Amino acid sequence: MKKSFAGVAAIATVAAIIGTGAFAQTVLRFSHTDNPGGSRQAAAEVFAEKVAEYTDGRYEVRIFPAGQLANDPKAIEQLILGGVDFTVSATGSYATHLPSLNLTAMPFLVDTYEQGWELYDNSGWLQGEFDKLPDVGFRVLATWEAGFRSFTTNEPLASPADAATMKMRVYPNDMIRWSMEAIGFQTVVMPITDVYLAIQQGTVNGQENPVDTINSLRFYEVAPYVTLTRHVYSPLPLTVSEATWQGFSPEDQDAVSKAAAEAAAFSRNLVRSSVDKQIADMEAAGATVSTPEIGPFREAVASVYDKAREVYGTEEVDGILADAAAIREALPAN
C-alpha cells in the first residue's frame, strides 16, 4: 500500500464545545463531482448525518461537490495518498488501480436495477475483486446508484450508423471506449467536469452517462438528443481511504459501514424512483428523448466481449459473465 501524507492529511481535528466540556472532533473530507442538487450530494448528506449520529458527533463528514477538490480520477488518487477520505464514482473509474474492474462496464450485463443490485452485492467474482482494493489504498464501503448509461448528443442518434460522424466523450475506461468505438464513434477522453463546455464548443458531439447524471449536470442543454440505450449498468461504489479506515477504531469502522449501507439504500431508492420525472423534466426543457431499437446496438458491441477476453483473460471475463447470466435468469425483467 502507498504511504499517505503524514498519516492522513485529509483528517483535521477541531475543538467542539458541548455544554461545559470539549471533545476532539475529526473532520473527514468527501469529494465527488455531482452538482449540489444531484443524487450523489443527497446521499452524501445522508451519509454525513449518519456518521455523525453513529459516532456521537466525534466525526464530521465535510462534503465537497462538483469537483471542488478534484475530478474523479484525481479524487481516487487522493484517496490513496490521503488527501481525501471518501469519494464516490463509477466502478470503471477505479479500474486505473485495479484493471479487472473495467469488466463491470461490459455492455448489457444486466437489464434491471434489481439485477444490478444483486450483481454488486452478491457476485462472487466482483466481491473478490473489491477485496483486493485495500492493498491498493482504498476500500469499497457500499454501492450507491446512478443507473444505466445512455447517450446525449447534439445530433439525432437512432442507430449505430448515426455514430460514424460523431465524436463521443468517454472517461478513462477501456471497456467504455471499446464499446463506443464498436458502435462507430470517434472517442475523446476527458474529465466529466469539462464535458458541458466541450459539447458547447463543438469539441465533441455528446457523452454517455446515466439519466441521473445527464439531468444533474444538464448535458441535455447542449446535447438535446437523449437516446435511452441503457447500454451499461453504472452504479457508484462509495470508497474510503485505507489509511483513514485503519485510523478508525473497530467500533467506528462499524459505524461508518452502517452509515454507508443506509446511504446506499437511500441512493438506490432515490435514483430509481426519480428517472421518469427527470426524463419528463428534460423533455419539458426542450430535450428530445427517444428509445431506439436496441438490437443493432447489441450487435455492434458483440465484439467487445472477445476483445475483453484477449486483454483480461477468458477466466476473468467468463467469471463475471456467468454471474450476470445467473442473475438475469433468477431475476428476469418484467
PDB file of C-alpha atoms in Angstrom, residues 129-293:
ATOM      1  CA  GLU A 129     -12.095  -8.016  -6.883  1.00  0.00           C
ATOM      2  CA  PHE A 130     -13.295  -5.500  -4.284  1.00  0.00           C
ATOM      3  CA  ASP A 131     -11.372  -7.450  -1.649  1.00  0.00           C
ATOM      4  CA  LYS A 132      -8.132  -6.600  -3.495  1.00  0.00           C
ATOM      5  CA  LEU A 133      -8.617  -2.848  -3.193  1.00  0.00           C
ATOM      6  CA  PRO A 134      -7.333  -2.287   0.384  1.00  0.00           C
ATOM      7  CA  ASP A 135      -3.880  -3.315  -0.839  1.00  0.00           C
ATOM      8  CA  VAL A 136      -4.186  -0.566  -3.461  1.00  0.00           C
ATOM      9  CA  GLY A 137      -5.021   2.071  -0.865  1.00  0.00           C
ATOM     10  CA  PHE A 138      -8.811   2.281  -0.568  1.00  0.00           C
ATOM     11  CA  ARG A 139     -11.815   0.038   0.045  1.00  0.00           C
ATOM     12  CA  VAL A 140     -15.459  -0.160  -1.025  1.00  0.00           C
ATOM     13  CA  LEU A 141     -17.949   0.606   1.736  1.00  0.00           C
ATOM     14  CA  ALA A 142     -21.195   0.275  -0.248  1.00  0.00           C
ATOM     15  CA  THR A 143     -22.577   0.763  -3.734  1.00  0.00           C
ATOM     16  CA  TRP A 144     -24.648   3.848  -4.462  1.00  0.00           C
ATOM     17  CA  GLU A 145     -26.861   4.211  -7.502  1.00  0.00           C
ATOM     18  CA  ALA A 146     -26.525   6.127 -10.757  1.00  0.00           C
ATOM     19  CA  GLY A 147     -28.445   3.870 -13.106  1.00  0.00           C
ATOM     20  CA  PHE A 148     -27.965   2.775 -16.703  1.00  0.00           C
ATOM     21  CA  ARG A 149     -25.813   4.719 -19.131  1.00  0.00           C
ATOM     22  CA  SER A 150     -27.438   6.330 -22.167  1.00  0.00           C
ATOM     23  CA  PHE A 151     -26.467   8.989 -24.695  1.00  0.00           C
ATOM     24  CA  THR A 152     -26.908  12.720 -25.073  1.00  0.00           C
ATOM     25  CA  THR A 153     -25.826  14.077 -28.453  1.00  0.00           C
ATOM     26  CA  ASN A 154     -26.213  17.285 -30.440  1.00  0.00           C
ATOM     27  CA  GLU A 155     -27.410  15.300 -33.481  1.00  0.00           C
ATOM     28  CA  PRO A 156     -30.036  12.510 -33.632  1.00  0.00           C
ATOM     29  CA  LEU A 157     -28.769   9.015 -32.768  1.00  0.00           C
ATOM     30  CA  ALA A 158     -31.259   6.409 -33.964  1.00  0.00           C
ATOM     31  CA  SER A 159     -28.778   3.617 -34.748  1.00  0.00           C
ATOM     32  CA  PRO A 160     -25.041   2.854 -34.820  1.00  0.00           C
ATOM     33  CA  ALA A 161     -24.957   4.180 -38.381  1.00  0.00           C
ATOM     34  CA  ASP A 162     -25.512   7.684 -36.986  1.00  0.00           C
ATOM     35  CA  ALA A 163     -22.425   7.385 -34.768  1.00  0.00           C
ATOM     36  CA  ALA A 164     -19.996   7.366 -37.698  1.00  0.00           C
ATOM     37  CA  THR A 165     -19.904  11.172 -37.912  1.00  0.00           C
ATOM     38  CA  MET A 166     -19.799  11.836 -34.154  1.00  0.00           C
ATOM     39  CA  LYS A 167     -17.111  12.381 -31.530  1.00  0.00           C
ATOM     40  CA  MET A 168     -18.116  10.868 -28.186  1.00  0.00           C
ATOM     41  CA  ARG A 169     -16.638  11.886 -24.851  1.00  0.00           C
ATOM     42  CA  VAL A 170     -15.584   8.952 -22.690  1.00  0.00           C
ATOM     43  CA  TYR A 171     -13.966   8.730 -19.290  1.00  0.00           C
ATOM     44  CA  PRO A 172     -10.667   6.813 -18.900  1.00  0.00           C
ATOM     45  CA  ASN A 173     -12.070   3.292 -19.149  1.00  0.00           C
ATOM     46  CA  ASP A 174     -11.066   0.780 -21.801  1.00  0.00           C
ATOM     47  CA  MET A 175     -14.372  -1.053 -21.849  1.00  0.00           C
ATOM     48  CA  ILE A 176     -16.448   2.079 -22.395  1.00  0.00           C
ATOM     49  CA  ARG A 177     -14.044   3.259 -25.089  1.00  0.00           C
ATOM     50  CA  TRP A 178     -14.119  -0.114 -26.876  1.00  0.00           C
ATOM     51  CA  SER A 179     -17.920  -0.148 -26.795  1.00  0.00           C
ATOM     52  CA  MET A 180     -18.175   3.377 -28.164  1.00  0.00           C
ATOM     53  CA  GLU A 181     -15.696   2.599 -30.931  1.00  0.00           C
ATOM     54  CA  ALA A 182     -17.536  -0.635 -31.762  1.00  0.00           C
ATOM     55  CA  ILE A 183     -20.749   1.362 -32.145  1.00  0.00           C
ATOM     56  CA  GLY A 184     -18.896   3.671 -34.532  1.00  0.00           C
ATOM     57  CA  PHE A 185     -17.969   6.787 -32.558  1.00  0.00           C
ATOM     58  CA  GLN A 186     -14.619   8.523 -32.534  1.00  0.00           C
ATOM     59  CA  THR A 187     -13.777   8.741 -28.822  1.00  0.00           C
ATOM     60  CA  VAL A 188     -12.297  11.622 -26.847  1.00  0.00           C
ATOM     61  CA  VAL A 189     -11.194  11.089 -23.230  1.00  0.00           C
ATOM     62  CA  MET A 190     -11.838  13.986 -20.863  1.00  0.00           C
ATOM     63  CA  PRO A 191     -12.926  14.631 -17.247  1.00  0.00           C
ATOM     64  CA  ILE A 192     -16.638  14.965 -16.695  1.00  0.00           C
ATOM     65  CA  THR A 193     -16.137  18.485 -15.351  1.00  0.00           C
ATOM     66  CA  ASP A 194     -15.009  19.581 -18.865  1.00  0.00           C
ATOM     67  CA  VAL A 195     -17.791  17.921 -20.865  1.00  0.00           C
ATOM     68  CA  TYR A 196     -20.532  20.587 -20.913  1.00  0.00           C
ATOM     69  CA  LEU A 197     -18.212  23.226 -22.353  1.00  0.00           C
ATOM     70  CA  ALA A 198     -16.639  20.722 -24.773  1.00  0.00           C
ATOM     71  CA  ILE A 199     -20.053  19.920 -26.271  1.00  0.00           C
ATOM     72  CA  GLN A 200     -20.977  23.593 -26.327  1.00  0.00           C
ATOM     73  CA  GLN A 201     -17.776  24.437 -28.207  1.00  0.00           C
ATOM     74  CA  GLY A 202     -18.083  21.509 -30.618  1.00  0.00           C
ATOM     75  CA  THR A 203     -15.047  19.593 -29.376  1.00  0.00           C
ATOM     76  CA  VAL A 204     -17.315  16.538 -29.003  1.00  0.00           C
ATOM     77  CA  ASN A 205     -20.851  15.778 -30.171  1.00  0.00           C
ATOM     78  CA  GLY A 206     -22.013  14.163 -26.970  1.00  0.00           C
ATOM     79  CA  GLN A 207     -21.426  11.966 -23.972  1.00  0.00           C
ATOM     80  CA  GLU A 208     -22.909   8.899 -22.279  1.00  0.00           C
ATOM     81  CA  ASN A 209     -23.961   8.690 -18.656  1.00  0.00           C
ATOM     82  CA  PRO A 210     -26.933   7.624 -16.547  1.00  0.00           C
ATOM     83  CA  VAL A 211     -30.066   9.772 -16.756  1.00  0.00           C
ATOM     84  CA  ASP A 212     -29.460  10.961 -13.193  1.00  0.00           C
ATOM     85  CA  THR A 213     -26.066  12.372 -14.189  1.00  0.00           C
ATOM     86  CA  ILE A 214     -27.333  13.763 -17.509  1.00  0.00           C
ATOM     87  CA  ASN A 215     -30.051  15.617 -15.630  1.00  0.00           C
ATOM     88  CA  SER A 216     -27.888  16.778 -12.735  1.00  0.00           C
ATOM     89  CA  LEU A 217     -25.106  18.142 -14.956  1.00  0.00           C
ATOM     90  CA  ARG A 218     -27.627  19.483 -17.508  1.00  0.00           C
ATOM     91  CA  PHE A 219     -25.929  17.900 -20.513  1.00  0.00           C
ATOM     92  CA  TYR A 220     -29.276  17.896 -22.332  1.00  0.00           C
ATOM     93  CA  GLU A 221     -28.985  21.684 -22.652  1.00  0.00           C
ATOM     94  CA  VAL A 222     -26.056  21.401 -25.082  1.00  0.00           C
ATOM     95  CA  ALA A 223     -26.756  17.890 -26.406  1.00  0.00           C
ATOM     96  CA  PRO A 224     -30.553  17.791 -26.561  1.00  0.00           C
ATOM     97  CA  TYR A 225     -30.979  14.362 -28.187  1.00  0.00           C
ATOM     98  CA  VAL A 226     -31.275  11.906 -25.272  1.00  0.00           C
ATOM     99  CA  THR A 227     -31.140   8.317 -26.544  1.00  0.00           C
ATOM    100  CA  LEU A 228     -32.059   5.704 -23.921  1.00  0.00           C
ATOM    101  CA  THR A 229     -29.875   2.747 -24.884  1.00  0.00           C
ATOM    102  CA  ARG A 230     -29.159   1.688 -21.261  1.00  0.00           C
ATOM    103  CA  HIS A 231     -26.015   0.053 -22.618  1.00  0.00           C
ATOM    104  CA  VAL A 232     -24.100  -0.225 -19.322  1.00  0.00           C
ATOM    105  CA  TYR A 233     -25.247  -0.517 -15.712  1.00  0.00           C
ATOM    106  CA  SER A 234     -23.144   2.088 -13.920  1.00  0.00           C
ATOM    107  CA  PRO A 235     -23.535   2.276 -10.142  1.00  0.00           C
ATOM    108  CA  LEU A 236     -21.235   4.221  -7.826  1.00  0.00           C
ATOM    109  CA  PRO A 237     -19.074   2.449  -5.256  1.00  0.00           C
ATOM    110  CA  LEU A 238     -18.523   4.609  -2.193  1.00  0.00           C
ATOM    111  CA  THR A 239     -14.882   4.259  -1.165  1.00  0.00           C
ATOM    112  CA  VAL A 240     -12.783   5.224   1.830  1.00  0.00           C
ATOM    113  CA  SER A 241      -9.055   5.790   2.019  1.00  0.00           C
ATOM    114  CA  GLU A 242      -7.428   2.730   3.562  1.00  0.00           C
ATOM    115  CA  ALA A 243      -5.259   4.995   5.712  1.00  0.00           C
ATOM    116  CA  THR A 244      -8.395   6.652   7.053  1.00  0.00           C
ATOM    117  CA  TRP A 245     -10.084   3.294   7.587  1.00  0.00           C
ATOM    118  CA  GLN A 246      -7.158   1.915   9.564  1.00  0.00           C
ATOM    119  CA  GLY A 247      -7.270   5.009  11.750  1.00  0.00           C
ATOM    120  CA  PHE A 248     -10.792   4.142  12.911  1.00  0.00           C
ATOM    121  CA  SER A 249     -11.432   2.004  15.962  1.00  0.00           C
ATOM    122  CA  PRO A 250     -13.377  -1.217  15.265  1.00  0.00           C
ATOM    123  CA  GLU A 251     -16.465   0.475  16.675  1.00  0.00           C
ATOM    124  CA  ASP A 252     -16.040   3.445  14.362  1.00  0.00           C
ATOM    125  CA  GLN A 253     -15.479   1.136  11.396  1.00  0.00           C
ATOM    126  CA  ASP A 254     -18.823  -0.480  12.194  1.00  0.00           C
ATOM    127  CA  ALA A 255     -20.471   2.941  12.499  1.00  0.00           C
ATOM    128  CA  VAL A 256     -19.118   4.171   9.157  1.00  0.00           C
ATOM    129  CA  SER A 257     -20.096   0.908   7.441  1.00  0.00           C
ATOM    130  CA  LYS A 258     -23.630   1.176   8.823  1.00  0.00           C
ATOM    131  CA  ALA A 259     -23.896   4.780   7.642  1.00  0.00           C
ATOM    132  CA  ALA A 260     -22.643   3.786   4.181  1.00  0.00           C
ATOM    133  CA  ALA A 261     -25.206   0.977   3.872  1.00  0.00           C
ATOM    134  CA  GLU A 262     -28.079   3.236   4.877  1.00  0.00           C
ATOM    135  CA  ALA A 263     -26.952   5.944   2.465  1.00  0.00           C
ATOM    136  CA  ALA A 264     -26.728   3.281  -0.282  1.00  0.00           C
ATOM    137  CA  ALA A 265     -30.324   2.204   0.305  1.00  0.00           C
ATOM    138  CA  PHE A 266     -31.365   5.859   0.148  1.00  0.00           C
ATOM    139  CA  SER A 267     -29.395   6.386  -3.075  1.00  0.00           C
ATOM    140  CA  ARG A 268     -30.859   3.331  -4.797  1.00  0.00           C
ATOM    141  CA  ASN A 269     -34.417   4.276  -3.970  1.00  0.00           C
ATOM    142  CA  LEU A 270     -33.907   7.927  -4.907  1.00  0.00           C
ATOM    143  CA  VAL A 271     -32.366   7.277  -8.326  1.00  0.00           C
ATOM    144  CA  ARG A 272     -34.733   4.510  -9.396  1.00  0.00           C
ATOM    145  CA  SER A 273     -37.795   6.498  -8.355  1.00  0.00           C
ATOM    146  CA  SER A 274     -36.596   9.736  -9.994  1.00  0.00           C
ATOM    147  CA  VAL A 275     -35.781   8.602 -13.551  1.00  0.00           C
ATOM    148  CA  ASP A 276     -39.247   9.075 -15.085  1.00  0.00           C
ATOM    149  CA  LYS A 277     -39.599  12.572 -13.646  1.00  0.00           C
ATOM    150  CA  GLN A 278     -36.088  13.507 -14.762  1.00  0.00           C
ATOM    151  CA  ILE A 279     -36.886  12.407 -18.302  1.00  0.00           C
ATOM    152  CA  ALA A 280     -40.124  14.404 -18.246  1.00  0.00           C
ATOM    153  CA  ASP A 281     -38.282  17.466 -16.921  1.00  0.00           C
ATOM    154  CA  MET A 282     -35.679  17.227 -19.683  1.00  0.00           C
ATOM    155  CA  GLU A 283     -38.409  16.953 -22.301  1.00  0.00           C
ATOM    156  CA  ALA A 284     -40.145  19.974 -20.811  1.00  0.00           C
ATOM    157  CA  ALA A 285     -36.862  21.866 -21.101  1.00  0.00           C
ATOM    158  CA  GLY A 286     -36.673  21.086 -24.820  1.00  0.00           C
ATOM    159  CA  ALA A 287     -34.794  17.787 -24.996  1.00  0.00           C
ATOM    160  CA  THR A 288     -35.825  15.102 -27.462  1.00  0.00           C
ATOM    161  CA  VAL A 289     -35.902  11.786 -25.592  1.00  0.00           C
ATOM    162  CA  SER A 290     -36.156   8.521 -27.530  1.00  0.00           C
ATOM    163  CA  THR A 291     -35.718   4.781 -27.024  1.00  0.00           C
ATOM    164  CA  PRO A 292     -34.126   3.276 -30.149  1.00  0.00           C
ATOM    165  CA  GLU A 293     -34.261  -0.288 -31.384  1.00  0.00           C
TER     166      GLU A 293
END
